mmCIF file of C-alpha atoms in Angstrom:
data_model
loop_
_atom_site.group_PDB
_atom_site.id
_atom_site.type_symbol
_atom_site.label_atom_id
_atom_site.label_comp_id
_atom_site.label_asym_id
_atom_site.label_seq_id
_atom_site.Cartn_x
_atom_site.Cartn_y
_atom_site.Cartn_z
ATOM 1 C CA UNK A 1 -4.361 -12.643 -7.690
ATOM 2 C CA UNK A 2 -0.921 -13.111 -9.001
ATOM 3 C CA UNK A 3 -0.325 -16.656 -10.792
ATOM 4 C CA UNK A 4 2.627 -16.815 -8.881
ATOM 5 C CA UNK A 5 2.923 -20.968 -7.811
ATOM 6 C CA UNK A 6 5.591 -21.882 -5.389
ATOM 7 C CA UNK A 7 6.311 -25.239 -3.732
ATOM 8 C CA UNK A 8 5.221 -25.487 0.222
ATOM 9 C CA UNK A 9 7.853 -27.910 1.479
ATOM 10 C CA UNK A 10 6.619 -28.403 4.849
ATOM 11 C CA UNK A 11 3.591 -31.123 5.183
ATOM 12 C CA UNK A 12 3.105 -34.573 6.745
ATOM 13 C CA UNK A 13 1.187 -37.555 5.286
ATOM 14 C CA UNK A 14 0.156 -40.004 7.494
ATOM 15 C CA UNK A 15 -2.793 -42.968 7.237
ATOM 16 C CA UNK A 16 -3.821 -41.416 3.759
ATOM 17 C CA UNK A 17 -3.899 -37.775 5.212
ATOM 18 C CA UNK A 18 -2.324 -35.088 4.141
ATOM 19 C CA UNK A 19 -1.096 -31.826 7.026
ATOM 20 C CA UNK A 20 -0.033 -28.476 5.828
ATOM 21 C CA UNK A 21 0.519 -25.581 7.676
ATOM 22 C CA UNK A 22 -0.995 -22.873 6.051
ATOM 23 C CA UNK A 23 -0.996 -18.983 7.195
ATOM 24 C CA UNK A 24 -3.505 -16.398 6.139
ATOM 25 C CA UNK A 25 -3.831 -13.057 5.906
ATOM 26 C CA UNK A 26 -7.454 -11.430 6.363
ATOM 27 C CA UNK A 27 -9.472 -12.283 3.917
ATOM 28 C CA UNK A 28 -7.377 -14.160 2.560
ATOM 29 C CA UNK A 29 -7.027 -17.637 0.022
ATOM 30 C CA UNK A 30 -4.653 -20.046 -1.089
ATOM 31 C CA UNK A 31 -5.071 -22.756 -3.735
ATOM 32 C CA UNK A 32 -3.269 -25.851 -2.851
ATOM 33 C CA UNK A 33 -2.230 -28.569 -5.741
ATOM 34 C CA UNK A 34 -1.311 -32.016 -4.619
ATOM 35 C CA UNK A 35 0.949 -33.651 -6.441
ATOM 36 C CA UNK A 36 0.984 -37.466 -6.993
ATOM 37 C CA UNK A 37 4.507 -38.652 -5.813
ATOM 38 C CA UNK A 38 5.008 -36.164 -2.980
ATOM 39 C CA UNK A 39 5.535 -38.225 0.200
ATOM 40 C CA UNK A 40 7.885 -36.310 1.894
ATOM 41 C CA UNK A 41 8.228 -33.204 2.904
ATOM 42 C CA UNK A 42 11.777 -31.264 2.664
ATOM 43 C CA UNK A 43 14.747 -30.935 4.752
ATOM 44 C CA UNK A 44 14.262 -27.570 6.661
ATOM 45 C CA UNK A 45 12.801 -25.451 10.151
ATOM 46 C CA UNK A 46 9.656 -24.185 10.367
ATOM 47 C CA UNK A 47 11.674 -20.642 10.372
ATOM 48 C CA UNK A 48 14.090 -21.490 7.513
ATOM 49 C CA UNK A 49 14.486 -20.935 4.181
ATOM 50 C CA UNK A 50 12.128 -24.169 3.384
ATOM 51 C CA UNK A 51 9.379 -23.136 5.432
ATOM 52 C CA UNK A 52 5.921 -22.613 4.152
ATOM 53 C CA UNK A 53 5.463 -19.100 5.081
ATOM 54 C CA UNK A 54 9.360 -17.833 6.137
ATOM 55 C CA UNK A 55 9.088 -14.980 8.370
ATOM 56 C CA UNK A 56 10.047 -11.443 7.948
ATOM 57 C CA UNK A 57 11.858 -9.046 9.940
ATOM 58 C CA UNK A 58 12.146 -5.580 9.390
ATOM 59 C CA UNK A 59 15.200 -3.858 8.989
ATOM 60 C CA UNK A 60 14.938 -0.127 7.771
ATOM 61 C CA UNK A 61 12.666 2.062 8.376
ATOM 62 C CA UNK A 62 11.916 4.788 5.420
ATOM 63 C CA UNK A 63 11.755 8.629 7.116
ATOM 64 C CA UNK A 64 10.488 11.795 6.263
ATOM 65 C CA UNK A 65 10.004 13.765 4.080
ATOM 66 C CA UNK A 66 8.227 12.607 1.423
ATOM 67 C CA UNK A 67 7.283 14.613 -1.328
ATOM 68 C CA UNK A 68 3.501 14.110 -2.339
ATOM 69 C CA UNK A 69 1.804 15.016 -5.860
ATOM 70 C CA UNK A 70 -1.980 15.342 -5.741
ATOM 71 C CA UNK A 71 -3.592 14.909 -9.107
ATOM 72 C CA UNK A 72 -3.414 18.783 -10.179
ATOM 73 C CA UNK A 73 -6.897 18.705 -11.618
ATOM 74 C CA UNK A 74 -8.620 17.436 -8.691
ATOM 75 C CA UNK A 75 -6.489 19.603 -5.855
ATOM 76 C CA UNK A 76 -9.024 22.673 -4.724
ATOM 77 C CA UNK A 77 -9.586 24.858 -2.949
ATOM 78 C CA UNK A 78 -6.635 26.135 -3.342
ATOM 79 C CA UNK A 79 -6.507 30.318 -2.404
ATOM 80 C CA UNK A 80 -4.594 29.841 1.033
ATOM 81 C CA UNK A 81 -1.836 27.825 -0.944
ATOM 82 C CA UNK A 82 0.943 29.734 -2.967
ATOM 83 C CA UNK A 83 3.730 28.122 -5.020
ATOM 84 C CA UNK A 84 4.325 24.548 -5.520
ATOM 85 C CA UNK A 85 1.678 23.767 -2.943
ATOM 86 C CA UNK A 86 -0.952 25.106 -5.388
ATOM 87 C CA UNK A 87 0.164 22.903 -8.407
ATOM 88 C CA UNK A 88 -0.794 19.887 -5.308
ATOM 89 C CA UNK A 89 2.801 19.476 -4.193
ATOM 90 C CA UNK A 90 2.986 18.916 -0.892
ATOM 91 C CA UNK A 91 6.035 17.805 1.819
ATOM 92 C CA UNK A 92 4.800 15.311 4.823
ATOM 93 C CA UNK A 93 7.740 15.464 7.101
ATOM 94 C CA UNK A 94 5.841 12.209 8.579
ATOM 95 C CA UNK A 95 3.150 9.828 6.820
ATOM 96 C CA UNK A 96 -0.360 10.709 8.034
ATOM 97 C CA UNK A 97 -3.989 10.444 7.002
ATOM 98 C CA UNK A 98 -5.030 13.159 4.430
ATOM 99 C CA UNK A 99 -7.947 14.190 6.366
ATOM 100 C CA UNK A 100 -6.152 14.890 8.925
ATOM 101 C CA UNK A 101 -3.835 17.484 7.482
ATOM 102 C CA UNK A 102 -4.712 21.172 7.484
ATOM 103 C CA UNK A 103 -4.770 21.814 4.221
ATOM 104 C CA UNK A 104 -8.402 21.852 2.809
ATOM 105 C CA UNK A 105 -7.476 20.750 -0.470
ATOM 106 C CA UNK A 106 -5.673 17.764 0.794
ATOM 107 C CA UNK A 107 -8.058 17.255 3.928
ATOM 108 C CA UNK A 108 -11.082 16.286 0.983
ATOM 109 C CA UNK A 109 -9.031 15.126 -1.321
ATOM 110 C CA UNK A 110 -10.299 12.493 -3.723
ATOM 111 C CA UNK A 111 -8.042 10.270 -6.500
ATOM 112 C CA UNK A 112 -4.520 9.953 -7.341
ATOM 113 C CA UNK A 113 -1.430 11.081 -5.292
ATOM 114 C CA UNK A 114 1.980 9.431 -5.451
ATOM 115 C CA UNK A 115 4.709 10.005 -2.734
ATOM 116 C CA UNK A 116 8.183 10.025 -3.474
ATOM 117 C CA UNK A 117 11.036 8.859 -0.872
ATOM 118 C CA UNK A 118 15.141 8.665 -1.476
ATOM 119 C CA UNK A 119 16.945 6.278 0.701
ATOM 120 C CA UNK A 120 19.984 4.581 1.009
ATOM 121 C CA UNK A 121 20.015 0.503 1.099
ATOM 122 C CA UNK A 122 22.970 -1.048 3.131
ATOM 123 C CA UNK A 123 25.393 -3.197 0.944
ATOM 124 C CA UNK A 124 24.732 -6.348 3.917
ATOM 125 C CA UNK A 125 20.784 -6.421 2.606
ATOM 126 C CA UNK A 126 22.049 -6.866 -0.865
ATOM 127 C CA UNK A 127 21.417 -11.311 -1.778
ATOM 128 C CA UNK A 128 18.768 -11.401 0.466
ATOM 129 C CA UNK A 129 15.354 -11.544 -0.194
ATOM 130 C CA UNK A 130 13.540 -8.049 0.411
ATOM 131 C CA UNK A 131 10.500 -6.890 0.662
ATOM 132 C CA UNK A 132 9.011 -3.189 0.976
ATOM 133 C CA UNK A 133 5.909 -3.326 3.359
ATOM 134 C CA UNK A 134 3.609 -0.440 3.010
ATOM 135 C CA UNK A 135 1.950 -0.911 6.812
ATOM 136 C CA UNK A 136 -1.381 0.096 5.658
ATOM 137 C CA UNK A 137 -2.717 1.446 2.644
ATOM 138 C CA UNK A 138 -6.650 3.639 1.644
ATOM 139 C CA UNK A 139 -7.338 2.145 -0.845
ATOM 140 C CA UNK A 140 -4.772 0.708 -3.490
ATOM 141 C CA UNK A 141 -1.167 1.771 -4.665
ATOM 142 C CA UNK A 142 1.328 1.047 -7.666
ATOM 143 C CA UNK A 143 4.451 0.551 -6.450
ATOM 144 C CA UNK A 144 7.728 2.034 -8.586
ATOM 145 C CA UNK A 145 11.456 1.536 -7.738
ATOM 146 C CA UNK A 146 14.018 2.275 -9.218
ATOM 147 C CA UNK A 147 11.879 2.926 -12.402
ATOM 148 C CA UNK A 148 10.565 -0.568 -12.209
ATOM 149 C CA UNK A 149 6.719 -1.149 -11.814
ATOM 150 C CA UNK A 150 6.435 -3.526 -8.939
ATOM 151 C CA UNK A 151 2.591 -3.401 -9.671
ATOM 152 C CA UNK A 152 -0.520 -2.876 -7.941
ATOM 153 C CA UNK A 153 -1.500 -3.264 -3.631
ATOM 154 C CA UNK A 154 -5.257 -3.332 -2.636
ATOM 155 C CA UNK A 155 -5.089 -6.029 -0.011
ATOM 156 C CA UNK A 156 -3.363 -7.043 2.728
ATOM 157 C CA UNK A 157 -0.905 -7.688 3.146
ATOM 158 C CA UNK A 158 0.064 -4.486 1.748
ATOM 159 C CA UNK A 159 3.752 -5.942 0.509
ATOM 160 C CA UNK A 160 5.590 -6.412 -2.471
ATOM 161 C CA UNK A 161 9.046 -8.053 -3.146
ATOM 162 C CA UNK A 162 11.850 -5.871 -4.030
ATOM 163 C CA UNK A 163 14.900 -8.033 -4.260
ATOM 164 C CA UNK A 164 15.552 -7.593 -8.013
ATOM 165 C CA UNK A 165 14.528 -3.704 -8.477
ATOM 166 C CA UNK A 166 16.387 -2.530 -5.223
ATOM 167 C CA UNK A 167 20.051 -1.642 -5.917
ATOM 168 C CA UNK A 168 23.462 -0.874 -3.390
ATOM 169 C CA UNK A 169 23.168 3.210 -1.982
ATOM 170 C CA UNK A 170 20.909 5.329 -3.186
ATOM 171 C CA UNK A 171 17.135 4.252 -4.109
ATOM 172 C CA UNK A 172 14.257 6.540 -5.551
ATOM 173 C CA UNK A 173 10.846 5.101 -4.392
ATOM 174 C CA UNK A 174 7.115 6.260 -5.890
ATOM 175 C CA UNK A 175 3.984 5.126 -4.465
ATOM 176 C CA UNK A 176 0.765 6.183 -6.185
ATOM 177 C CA UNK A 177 -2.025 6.383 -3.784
ATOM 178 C CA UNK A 178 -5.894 6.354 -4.716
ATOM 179 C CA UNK A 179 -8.517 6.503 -2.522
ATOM 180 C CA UNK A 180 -12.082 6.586 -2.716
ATOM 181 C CA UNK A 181 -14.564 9.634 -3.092
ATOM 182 C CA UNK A 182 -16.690 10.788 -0.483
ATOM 183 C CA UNK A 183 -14.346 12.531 1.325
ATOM 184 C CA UNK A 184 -14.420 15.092 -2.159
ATOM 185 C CA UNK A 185 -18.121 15.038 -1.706
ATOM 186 C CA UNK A 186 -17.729 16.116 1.880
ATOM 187 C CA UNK A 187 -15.744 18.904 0.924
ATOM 188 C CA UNK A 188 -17.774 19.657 -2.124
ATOM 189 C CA UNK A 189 -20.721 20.092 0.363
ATOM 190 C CA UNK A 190 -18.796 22.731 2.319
ATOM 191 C CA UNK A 191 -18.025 25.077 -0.817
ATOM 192 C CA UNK A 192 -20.464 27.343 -2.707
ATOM 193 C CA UNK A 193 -22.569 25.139 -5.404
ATOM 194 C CA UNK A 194 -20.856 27.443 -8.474
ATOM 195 C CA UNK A 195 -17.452 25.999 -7.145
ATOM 196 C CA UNK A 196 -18.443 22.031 -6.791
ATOM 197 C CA UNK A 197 -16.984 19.517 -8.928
ATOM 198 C CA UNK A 198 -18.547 16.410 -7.698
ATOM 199 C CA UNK A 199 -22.272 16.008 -8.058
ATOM 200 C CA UNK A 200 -24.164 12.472 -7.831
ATOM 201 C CA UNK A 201 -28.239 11.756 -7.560
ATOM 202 C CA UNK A 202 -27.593 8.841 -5.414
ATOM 203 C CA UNK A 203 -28.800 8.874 -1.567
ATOM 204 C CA UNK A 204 -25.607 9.879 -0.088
ATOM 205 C CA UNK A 205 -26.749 10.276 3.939
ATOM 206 C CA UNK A 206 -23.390 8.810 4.731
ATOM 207 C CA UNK A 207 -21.864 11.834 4.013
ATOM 208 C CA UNK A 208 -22.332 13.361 7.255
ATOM 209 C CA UNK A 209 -19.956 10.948 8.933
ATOM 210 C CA UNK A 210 -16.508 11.123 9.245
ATOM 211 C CA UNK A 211 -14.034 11.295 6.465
ATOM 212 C CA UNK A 212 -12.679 7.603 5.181
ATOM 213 C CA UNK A 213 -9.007 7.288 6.091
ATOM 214 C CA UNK A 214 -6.878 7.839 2.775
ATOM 215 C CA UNK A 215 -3.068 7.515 1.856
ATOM 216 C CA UNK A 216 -0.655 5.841 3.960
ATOM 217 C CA UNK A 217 -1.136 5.677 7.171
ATOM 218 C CA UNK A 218 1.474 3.296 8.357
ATOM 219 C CA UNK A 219 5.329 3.402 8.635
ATOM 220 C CA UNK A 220 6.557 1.977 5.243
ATOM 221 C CA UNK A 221 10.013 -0.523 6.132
ATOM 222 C CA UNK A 222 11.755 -2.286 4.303
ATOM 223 C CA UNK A 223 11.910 -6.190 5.779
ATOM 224 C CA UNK A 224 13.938 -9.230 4.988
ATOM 225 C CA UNK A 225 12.831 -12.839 4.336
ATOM 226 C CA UNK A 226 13.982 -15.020 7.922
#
C-alpha cells in the first residue's frame, strides 16, 4: 500500500526453518523478503525499539471542538440553518456519527468534510516517534498537519506517523472525511422530487435500512512508539 520496507529484527532459524513473529491488522498483509546471510536476529525485547511490531501507547487525547466544513455544494436542506452553519460549517463539541446529529443536512450528508482541531504538543513527546491514530474512520481521510499532507487512511489501522510534521506548542490539524452515498439518497427520498439531487436507476432496496456510519467516530490521540 505504501512501498515503505523496513527490517524485522526479531526471527529465529533453526534446522533450515525460519520463525517470525508477525502481527496483523484485519484484513491485513505483509510481504516478507529473506535475505541470504541473515542468521541472526538482533539484539533487542520483544517490546523495544528492535521489535517487529513496537507497541504504542497513547498519550494525548485531542478534545472538542472541532470545526467541520461540509462540501458547500452538497450541504441541503438547509432553511432551519442561518449563518455559517448554512455555508456547511459546523462545531462538534465532541466527535460523533453524522447521522446521528440533528441537523438534516449533516444527518444525510454525502462526500467531503474536513475537521479542523488546534492543540498543543508537550516539549517531552518531541524525539520520539509519534503517531496520530484516528480510532475509526467512514470511509477514508487525508490527513494534513502542520500544512504537510500526511496522505490518505482507508484501512485499518486508521494511523499515520507524525514525528517529522508535528512541531513544540501549538499544532493545526485537518482531516478530510468522505464517506459513501446512500445516506444522501436516504435523505433525497425524504424531500420533494423538484428538490433531489441524487437520482440513480439501479435497484436500491437497501435504502430503507439504516444510515451507514460516516465521519469519525472514534476519539482521535495522539500515541507514541514503546
Amino acid at each position: 500500500m505504501t512501498g515503505v520496507e523496513r527490517e524485522l529484527p526479531q526471527f529465529e532459524s533453526k534446522k533450515e526453518v525460519t520463525s517470525i513473529p508477525l502481527e496483523f491488522e484485519p484484513y491485513g498483509t505483509l510481504f516478507v523478503v529473506f535475505r541470504k546471510g541473515m542468521q541472526k536476529a538482533l539484539a533487542g525485547g520483544r517490546n523495544g525499539v528492535n521489535a517487529n511490531f513496537p507497541k504504542l501507547t497513547q498519550t494525548q487525547e485531542l478534545t472538542g471542538p472541532w470545526t467541520v466544513q461540509f462540501d458547500p455544494q452538497w450541504f441541503y436542506p438547509t432553511n432551519s440553518l442561518s449563518g455559517d452553519q448554512s455555508r456547511g460549517l459546523i462545531v462538534f463539541e465532541k466527535l460523533e456519527d453524522w447521522n446521528q446529529r440533528p441537523e438534516p443536512a449533516v444527518k444525510y450528508f454525502s462526500g467531503s468534510a474536513t475537521y479542523h482541531n488546534v492543540f498543543n504538543l508537550q516539549p517531552p513527546l518531541l524525539g520520539q516517534r509519534l503517531y496520530l491514530d484516528l480510532g475509526e474512520v467512514r470511509e477514508t481521510a487525508r490527513v494534513q498537519l502542520n500544512g504537510e499532507d500526511l496522505g490518505v487512511i482507508w484501512c485499518p489501522p486508521w494511523r499515520v506517523e507524525i514525528t517529522g510534521a508535528a512541531k513544540p506548542g501549538e499544532n493545526s490539524l485537518e482531516i478530510e472525511v468522505v464517506n459513501l452515498w446512500p445516506n444522501r439518497l436516504m435523505g433525497d427520498k425524504k424531500l420533494p422530487a423538484e428538490q433531489r439531487r441524487t437520482h440513480t436507476r439501479m435497484f436500491v432496496g437497501w435504502l430503507n435500512n439504516d444510515q451507514l456510519p460516516s465521519g469519525l467516530l472514534s476519539p482521535v490521540t495522539i500515541q507514541t512508539a514503546q
